[in-house]
Each structure stands twice: as structure tokens, then as C-alpha cells.
Short mmCIF file of C-alpha atoms in Angstrom, two decimals:
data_model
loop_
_atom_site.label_atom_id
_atom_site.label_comp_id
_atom_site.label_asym_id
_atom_site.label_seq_id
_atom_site.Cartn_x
_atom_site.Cartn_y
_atom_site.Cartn_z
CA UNK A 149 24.36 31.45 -14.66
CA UNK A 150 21.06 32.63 -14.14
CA UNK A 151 20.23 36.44 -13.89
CA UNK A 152 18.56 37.01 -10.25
CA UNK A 153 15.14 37.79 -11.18
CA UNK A 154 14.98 34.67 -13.79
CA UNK A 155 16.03 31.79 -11.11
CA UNK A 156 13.78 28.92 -11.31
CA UNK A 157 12.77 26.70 -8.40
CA UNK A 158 15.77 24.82 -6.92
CA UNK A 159 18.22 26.71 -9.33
CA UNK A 160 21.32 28.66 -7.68
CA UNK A 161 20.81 26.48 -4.41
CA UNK A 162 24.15 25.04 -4.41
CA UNK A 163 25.70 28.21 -4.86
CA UNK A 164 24.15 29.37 -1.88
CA UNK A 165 24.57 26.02 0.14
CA UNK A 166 28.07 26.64 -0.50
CA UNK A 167 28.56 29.83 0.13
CA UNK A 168 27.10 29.78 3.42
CA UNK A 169 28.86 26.94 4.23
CA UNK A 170 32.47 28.10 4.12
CA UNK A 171 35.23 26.08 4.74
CA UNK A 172 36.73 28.57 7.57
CA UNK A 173 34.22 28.78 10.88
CA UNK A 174 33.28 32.79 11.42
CA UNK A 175 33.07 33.43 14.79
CA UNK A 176 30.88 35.72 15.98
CA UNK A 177 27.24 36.73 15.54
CA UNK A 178 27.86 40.04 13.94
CA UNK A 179 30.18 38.50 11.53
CA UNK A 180 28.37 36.02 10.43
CA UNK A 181 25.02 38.82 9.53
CA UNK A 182 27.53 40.42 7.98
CA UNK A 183 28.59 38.04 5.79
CA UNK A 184 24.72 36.69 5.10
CA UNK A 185 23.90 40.58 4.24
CA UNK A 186 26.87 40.34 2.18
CA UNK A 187 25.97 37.32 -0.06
CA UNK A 188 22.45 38.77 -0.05
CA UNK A 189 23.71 41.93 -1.55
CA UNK A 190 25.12 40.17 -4.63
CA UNK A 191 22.51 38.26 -5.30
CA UNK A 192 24.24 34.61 -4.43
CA UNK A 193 21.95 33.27 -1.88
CA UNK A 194 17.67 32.40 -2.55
CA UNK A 195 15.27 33.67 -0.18
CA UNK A 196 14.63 30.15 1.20
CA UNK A 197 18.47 30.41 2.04
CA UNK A 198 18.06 33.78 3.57
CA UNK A 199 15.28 32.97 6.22
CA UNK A 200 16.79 29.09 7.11
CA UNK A 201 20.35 30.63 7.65
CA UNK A 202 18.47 33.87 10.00
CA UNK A 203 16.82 31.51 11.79
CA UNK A 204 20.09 29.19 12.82
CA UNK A 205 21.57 32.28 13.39
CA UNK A 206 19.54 33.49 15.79
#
């Protein structure tokens, strides 16, 4: 897999997709930023994941 600063466009999106898609439904809005800060502390989601997934969240 790629390192995080060497992603190229469109690279690591399914792993994102996926990961902010999970199979389970989290309930509740501080749960779910939780989880999103999560992912985006690891590295697993792009930036373009980051702001569409803020905005449906809020």
C-alpha cells in the first residue's frame, strides 16, 4: 500500500469508501466524529473523504 504522503490521485479511495461505510450503523453524532477522527488519525481516509463525510455529518 501506499505510504500517506506518496498517494496518487484516486489511490486509497476504496479503502476509505469502505471504511466509512461500515457494515454496522453508528448511532450518534459524536460517535460517528469519533470514528472519522479516528480513521483520519491513521492515515486511512483522503482529504476529499474527510470534507464529503463532515459535511453529511453535519
Amino acid at each position: 500500500p501506499p505510504r500517506n504522503g506518496d498517494r496518487r490521485r484516486g489511490e486509497g479511495r476504496a479503502v476509505g469508501a469502505m471504511a466509512l461505510n461500515p457494515g454496522i450503523p453508528i448511532r450518534g453524532i459524536k460517535m460517528k466524529f469519533a470514528v472519522l477522527a479516528g480513521l483520519v488519525e491513521v492515515g486511512e481516509v483522503s482529504n476529499r473523504d474527510i470534507v464529503e463525510t463532515a459535511f453529511n455529518l453535519v
